[in-house]
PDB file of C-alpha atoms in Angstrom:
ATOM      1  CA  MET A   1      38.929 121.848 141.847  1.00 65.00           C
ATOM      2  CA  LYS A   2      41.623 119.649 140.191  1.00 64.00           C
ATOM      3  CA  LYS A   3      44.365 122.560 140.380  1.00 64.00           C
ATOM      4  CA  LEU A   4      42.945 123.687 144.023  1.00 55.00           C
ATOM      5  CA  MET A   5      43.907 119.917 144.894  1.00 56.00           C
ATOM      6  CA  ILE A   6      47.274 120.198 143.088  1.00 64.00           C
ATOM      7  CA  ALA A   7      48.068 123.310 144.587  1.00 53.00           C
ATOM      8  CA  ALA A   8      47.336 122.610 148.289  1.00 53.00           C
ATOM      9  CA  VAL A   9      49.336 118.955 147.827  1.00 52.00           C
ATOM     10  CA  SER A  10      51.829 121.055 146.217  1.00 57.00           C
ATOM     11  CA  ALA A  11      51.914 123.479 149.172  1.00 52.00           C
ATOM     12  CA  SER A  12      51.851 121.009 152.056  1.00 54.00           C
ATOM     13  CA  LEU A  13      54.982 119.269 150.295  1.00 49.00           C
ATOM     14  CA  LEU A  14      56.591 122.884 150.557  1.00 50.00           C
ATOM     15  CA  PHE A  15      55.727 123.490 153.857  1.00 49.00           C
ATOM     16  CA  ALA A  16      56.915 120.029 154.945  1.00 47.00           C
ATOM     17  CA  CYS A  17      60.322 120.150 153.678  1.00 49.00           C
ATOM     18  CA  GLY A  18      60.634 123.923 154.212  1.00 48.00           C
ATOM     19  CA  GLN A  19      60.472 122.769 158.208  1.00 50.00           C
ATOM     20  CA  GLU A  20      63.046 122.676 160.488  1.00 56.00           C
ATOM     21  CA  LYS A  21      65.390 119.501 160.944  1.00 59.00           C
ATOM     22  CA  SER A  22      65.343 117.965 164.798  1.00 67.00           C
ATOM     23  CA  VAL A  23      67.930 118.822 166.994  1.00 62.00           C
ATOM     24  CA  GLU A  24      68.956 115.102 166.443  1.00 64.00           C
ATOM     25  CA  GLU A  25      68.493 115.190 162.569  1.00 74.00           C
ATOM     26  CA  ARG A  26      70.368 118.015 162.708  1.00 86.00           C
ATOM     27  CA  TYR A  27      73.212 117.333 165.052  1.00 83.00           C
ATOM     28  CA  LEU A  28      75.077 114.406 165.070  1.00 82.00           C
ATOM     29  CA  TYR A  29      77.134 113.019 167.647  1.00 79.00           C
ATOM     30  CA  GLU A  30      80.627 111.679 166.188  1.00 78.00           C
ATOM     31  CA  GLY A  31      83.024 110.583 169.045  1.00 74.00           C
ATOM     32  CA  ASP A  32      84.954 113.753 170.543  1.00 77.00           C
ATOM     33  CA  LYS A  33      82.534 116.052 168.636  1.00 82.00           C
ATOM     34  CA  ILE A  34      78.552 117.288 167.700  1.00 84.00           C
ATOM     35  CA  VAL A  35      78.155 118.621 163.914  1.00 87.00           C
ATOM     36  CA  ASP A  36      75.703 120.447 162.441  1.00 87.00           C
ATOM     37  CA  VAL A  37      74.899 119.199 159.467  1.00 87.00           C
ATOM     38  CA  GLU A  38      73.389 122.229 157.856  1.00 89.00           C
ATOM     39  CA  THR A  39      76.142 124.592 158.400  1.00 88.00           C
ATOM     40  CA  GLY A  40      79.011 121.784 159.009  1.00 88.00           C
ATOM     41  CA  ASP A  41      80.398 123.996 162.229  1.00 90.00           C
ATOM     42  CA  GLU A  42      81.637 121.348 164.767  1.00 89.00           C
ATOM     43  CA  TYR A  43      81.523 121.559 168.788  1.00 86.00           C
ATOM     44  CA  LEU A  44      83.853 120.450 171.049  1.00 85.00           C
ATOM     45  CA  LEU A  45      84.390 120.773 174.810  1.00 79.00           C
ATOM     46  CA  GLU A  46      88.280 121.165 174.930  1.00 74.00           C
ATOM     47  CA  GLU A  47      89.141 122.687 178.450  1.00 69.00           C
ATOM     48  CA  SER A  48      85.441 123.514 180.327  1.00 68.00           C
ATOM     49  CA  GLU A  49      82.599 121.727 180.578  1.00 70.00           C
ATOM     50  CA  GLU A  50      80.845 124.703 181.258  1.00 79.00           C
ATOM     51  CA  GLU A  51      81.873 125.980 177.524  1.00 84.00           C
ATOM     52  CA  PHE A  52      82.111 124.798 174.028  1.00 84.00           C
ATOM     53  CA  VAL A  53      84.509 125.372 171.295  1.00 87.00           C
ATOM     54  CA  VAL A  54      82.899 126.242 168.001  1.00 89.00           C
ATOM     55  CA  VAL A  55      84.985 125.377 164.838  1.00 91.00           C
ATOM     56  CA  HIS A  56      83.338 126.824 161.968  1.00 91.00           C
ATOM     57  CA  LYS A  57      83.407 125.441 158.076  1.00 87.00           C
ATOM     58  CA  ASP A  58      85.835 128.164 157.496  1.00 91.00           C
ATOM     59  CA  GLY A  59      88.177 127.386 160.213  1.00 88.00           C
ATOM     60  CA  THR A  60      87.457 130.201 162.700  1.00 91.00           C
ATOM     61  CA  LYS A  61      86.973 129.017 166.609  1.00 89.00           C
ATOM     62  CA  GLU A  62      84.895 130.817 168.822  1.00 90.00           C
ATOM     63  CA  VAL A  63      83.766 129.630 172.514  1.00 88.00           C
ATOM     64  CA  ILE A  64      80.306 129.870 173.975  1.00 86.00           C
ATOM     65  CA  PRO A  65      78.946 128.706 177.074  1.00 86.00           C
ATOM     66  CA  MET A  66      76.925 125.190 177.059  1.00 81.00           C
ATOM     67  CA  GLU A  67      73.554 127.266 177.755  1.00 84.00           C
ATOM     68  CA  GLU A  68      73.995 128.893 174.337  1.00 82.00           C
ATOM     69  CA  THR A  69      74.016 126.004 172.343  1.00 83.00           C
ATOM     70  CA  PRO A  70      71.553 124.846 170.375  1.00 82.00           C
ATOM     71  CA  PHE A  71      71.041 121.411 171.558  1.00 78.00           C
ATOM     72  CA  PHE A  72      71.670 121.964 175.355  1.00 80.00           C
ATOM     73  CA  GLY A  73      69.529 119.938 177.791  1.00 77.00           C
ATOM     74  CA  THR A  74      68.526 117.507 175.108  1.00 79.00           C
ATOM     75  CA  THR A  75      69.672 113.673 175.554  1.00 77.00           C
ATOM     76  CA  LEU A  76      72.649 114.728 172.706  1.00 72.00           C
ATOM     77  CA  SER A  77      74.339 117.095 174.863  1.00 72.00           C
ATOM     78  CA  ASP A  78      74.217 114.840 178.044  1.00 78.00           C
ATOM     79  CA  ASP A  79      75.836 111.897 176.242  1.00 79.00           C
ATOM     80  CA  TYR A  80      78.204 113.896 174.773  1.00 77.00           C
ATOM     81  CA  VAL A  81      79.454 115.323 178.112  1.00 78.00           C
ATOM     82  CA  ASN A  82      79.439 112.545 179.901  1.00 81.00           C
ATOM     83  CA  ASP A  83      81.193 110.864 177.140  1.00 81.00           C
ATOM     84  CA  TRP A  84      83.631 113.453 177.368  1.00 78.00           C
ATOM     85  CA  LYS A  85      84.464 113.457 181.395  1.00 81.00           C
ATOM     86  CA  LYS A  86      84.795 110.119 180.690  1.00 86.00           C
ATOM     87  CA  SER A  87      87.306 110.218 178.646  1.00 82.00           C
ATOM     88  CA  LEU A  88      89.059 112.793 180.682  1.00 82.00           C
ATOM     89  CA  GLU A  89      89.461 110.363 183.344  1.00 89.00           C
ATOM     90  CA  GLU A  90      90.335 107.714 181.725  1.00 91.00           C
ATOM     91  CA  ARG A  91      93.116 109.819 179.961  1.00 88.00           C
ATOM     92  CA  LYS A  92      94.391 110.889 183.375  1.00 91.00           C
ATOM     93  CA  ALA A  93      94.553 107.791 185.032  1.00 93.00           C
ATOM     94  CA  GLN A  94      96.835 106.646 181.985  1.00 94.00           C
ATOM     95  CA  LEU A  95      98.815 109.890 182.562  1.00 93.00           C
ATOM     96  CA  LEU A  96      99.262 108.789 185.844  1.00 91.00           C
ATOM     97  CA  GLU A  97      99.833 105.703 184.853  1.00 92.00           C
ATOM     98  CA  ASP A  98     102.777 105.992 182.706  1.00 93.00           C
ATOM     99  CA  LYS A  99     104.265 108.440 185.251  1.00 92.00           C
ATOM    100  CA  LYS A 100     104.719 105.842 187.869  1.00 90.00           C
ATOM    101  CA  ASN A 101     105.968 103.374 185.139  1.00 92.00           C
ATOM    102  CA  SER A 102     108.543 105.938 184.416  1.00 92.00           C
ATOM    103  CA  LEU A 103     109.570 106.557 187.926  1.00 89.00           C
ATOM    104  CA  LYS A 104     109.787 102.789 188.544  1.00 91.00           C
ATOM    105  CA  GLU A 105     112.006 102.776 185.145  1.00 93.00           C
ATOM    106  CA  ALA A 106     114.412 105.699 187.019  1.00 91.00           C
ATOM    107  CA  ARG A 107     114.389 103.597 189.963  1.00 91.00           C
ATOM    108  CA  LYS A 108     115.257 100.368 189.099  1.00 93.00           C
ATOM    109  CA  ALA A 109     117.900 102.029 186.373  1.00 94.00           C
ATOM    110  CA  ARG A 110     119.511 104.226 189.552  1.00 92.00           C
ATOM    111  CA  TYR A 111     119.805 100.839 192.180  1.00 93.00           C
ATOM    112  CA  ALA A 112     120.426  98.283 188.807  1.00 94.00           C
ATOM    113  CA  GLU A 113     124.277  98.377 190.007  1.00 95.00           C
ATOM    114  CA  TYR A 114     123.355  97.074 193.387  1.00 95.00           C
ATOM    115  CA  SER A 115     122.561  93.626 195.090  1.00 95.00           C
ATOM    116  CA  ASP A 116     119.622  93.616 197.622  1.00 94.00           C
ATOM    117  CA  GLU A 117     121.684  93.187 200.456  1.00 95.00           C
ATOM    118  CA  GLU A 118     123.656  96.356 199.497  1.00 95.00           C
ATOM    119  CA  LEU A 119     120.658  98.345 198.682  1.00 94.00           C
ATOM    120  CA  MET A 120     119.543  97.393 202.536  1.00 94.00           C
ATOM    121  CA  GLU A 121     122.666  98.368 203.979  1.00 95.00           C
ATOM    122  CA  LYS A 122     122.666 101.545 201.963  1.00 95.00           C
ATOM    123  CA  PHE A 123     119.000 102.158 203.349  1.00 92.00           C
ATOM    124  CA  GLN A 124     119.958 101.261 207.251  1.00 94.00           C
ATOM    125  CA  LYS A 125     123.307 103.603 206.947  1.00 95.00           C
ATOM    126  CA  MET A 126     121.065 106.281 205.534  1.00 93.00           C
ATOM    127  CA  HIS A 127     118.432 105.590 208.137  1.00 92.00           C
ATOM    128  CA  LYS A 128     120.540 105.666 210.918  1.00 93.00           C
ATOM    129  CA  ASP A 129     121.838 109.098 209.832  1.00 94.00           C
ATOM    130  CA  ASN A 130     118.716 110.527 209.304  1.00 91.00           C
ATOM    131  CA  ALA A 131     119.004 111.233 205.537  1.00 90.00           C
ATOM    132  CA  ASP A 132     116.245 112.688 203.226  1.00 89.00           C
ATOM    133  CA  MET A 133     113.368 110.563 203.986  1.00 89.00           C
ATOM    134  CA  THR A 134     112.422 110.670 200.096  1.00 88.00           C
ATOM    135  CA  LEU A 135     116.111 109.039 199.768  1.00 90.00           C
ATOM    136  CA  GLN A 136     114.912 106.589 202.353  1.00 90.00           C
ATOM    137  CA  MET A 137     111.633 105.418 200.658  1.00 90.00           C
ATOM    138  CA  ASP A 138     113.188 105.559 197.545  1.00 91.00           C
ATOM    139  CA  LEU A 139     115.420 102.653 198.181  1.00 91.00           C
ATOM    140  CA  ILE A 140     112.708 100.558 200.144  1.00 92.00           C
ATOM    141  CA  ALA A 141     110.462 101.128 196.885  1.00 92.00           C
ATOM    142  CA  GLU A 142     112.960  99.535 195.388  1.00 92.00           C
ATOM    143  CA  LEU A 143     113.430  97.095 197.933  1.00 93.00           C
ATOM    144  CA  VAL A 144     109.816  96.280 197.776  1.00 92.00           C
ATOM    145  CA  ASP A 145     109.730  96.310 193.778  1.00 92.00           C
ATOM    146  CA  ARG A 146     112.206  93.480 193.415  1.00 91.00           C
ATOM    147  CA  GLY A 147     110.603  91.610 196.518  1.00 92.00           C
ATOM    148  CA  ALA A 148     113.310  91.571 199.180  1.00 92.00           C
ATOM    149  CA  ILE A 149     111.174  92.720 201.378  1.00 92.00           C
ATOM    150  CA  SER A 150     107.127  93.164 201.504  1.00 88.00           C
ATOM    151  CA  ASP A 151     105.493  96.392 201.451  1.00 84.00           C
ATOM    152  CA  GLU A 152     104.051  95.427 205.027  1.00 89.00           C
ATOM    153  CA  ASP A 153     107.750  95.682 206.417  1.00 90.00           C
ATOM    154  CA  ALA A 154     108.429  99.208 204.840  1.00 89.00           C
ATOM    155  CA  PRO A 155     106.567 101.414 207.690  1.00 89.00           C
ATOM    156  CA  ASP A 156     108.387  99.881 210.474  1.00 90.00           C
ATOM    157  CA  LEU A 157     112.080 100.065 208.441  1.00 90.00           C
ATOM    158  CA  LEU A 158     111.029 103.700 208.008  1.00 89.00           C
ATOM    159  CA  GLU A 159     109.577 103.866 211.225  1.00 89.00           C
ATOM    160  CA  VAL A 160     106.333 106.092 210.243  1.00 88.00           C
ATOM    161  CA  GLU A 161     102.427 105.329 209.581  1.00 88.00           C
ATOM    162  CA  PRO A 162     101.626 103.118 206.644  1.00 83.00           C
ATOM    163  CA  GLU A 163      99.405 106.245 205.414  1.00 83.00           C
ATOM    164  CA  PHE A 164     102.835 108.171 205.029  1.00 83.00           C
ATOM    165  CA  ILE A 165     104.048 106.128 202.637  1.00 83.00           C
ATOM    166  CA  ASN A 166     104.388 106.958 199.150  1.00 77.00           C
ATOM    167  CA  PHE A 167     106.524 104.679 196.593  1.00 79.00           C
ATOM    168  CA  ASP A 168     105.171 106.534 193.500  1.00 76.00           C
ATOM    169  CA  ILE A 169     107.898 110.122 194.398  1.00 73.00           C
ATOM    170  CA  GLU A 170     109.740 111.459 192.212  1.00 73.00           C
ATOM    171  CA  ILE A 171     113.232 112.093 193.330  1.00 69.00           C
ATOM    172  CA  GLU A 172     116.374 114.126 192.780  1.00 65.00           C
ATOM    173  CA  MET A 173     119.387 112.766 193.231  1.00 54.00           C
ATOM    174  CA  PRO A 174     122.305 114.558 195.048  1.00 50.00           C
ATOM    175  CA  GLU A 175     124.662 115.427 192.950  1.00 49.00           C
ATOM    176  CA  SER A 176     128.206 113.377 193.660  1.00 44.00           C
ATOM    177  CA  ARG A 177     131.392 115.413 194.719  1.00 35.00           C
TER     178      ARG A 177
END
């Protein structure tokens, strides 16, 4: 009887140790990836929120649909996808802000040698001559940035509706001849 009891306890311990880990135990969410602690595979969302890139321990990669991941439909995958989307939006916003700042810096450098009055005269001449609207808007944007005119006055000066004004434009300056 004693041997039977020891065998039963040993068997139950082996059975308990041999059971598969839960999804929460096996897959760890580590910031920008989900790691399978048993195999070392890393699951990454890179280009599409519909597919995961699986980086295996040996360095090989494969793309699998999200529905085929072992953790699909769990809180783990939902949290990961939500964080990935949030991070992507933040990166897009930062890139847009960087682009706007570089456009402002380029415009500032373009007109650094002009005073506010000279810029206004240049704008008025271009406006009278019906020059390219993009160039006119660029001059007005610089005057607004300098505080020489208000952004409420810009549509009147350009003679356009306010919704058509975009000060974050990239222009190609005409080459001087």
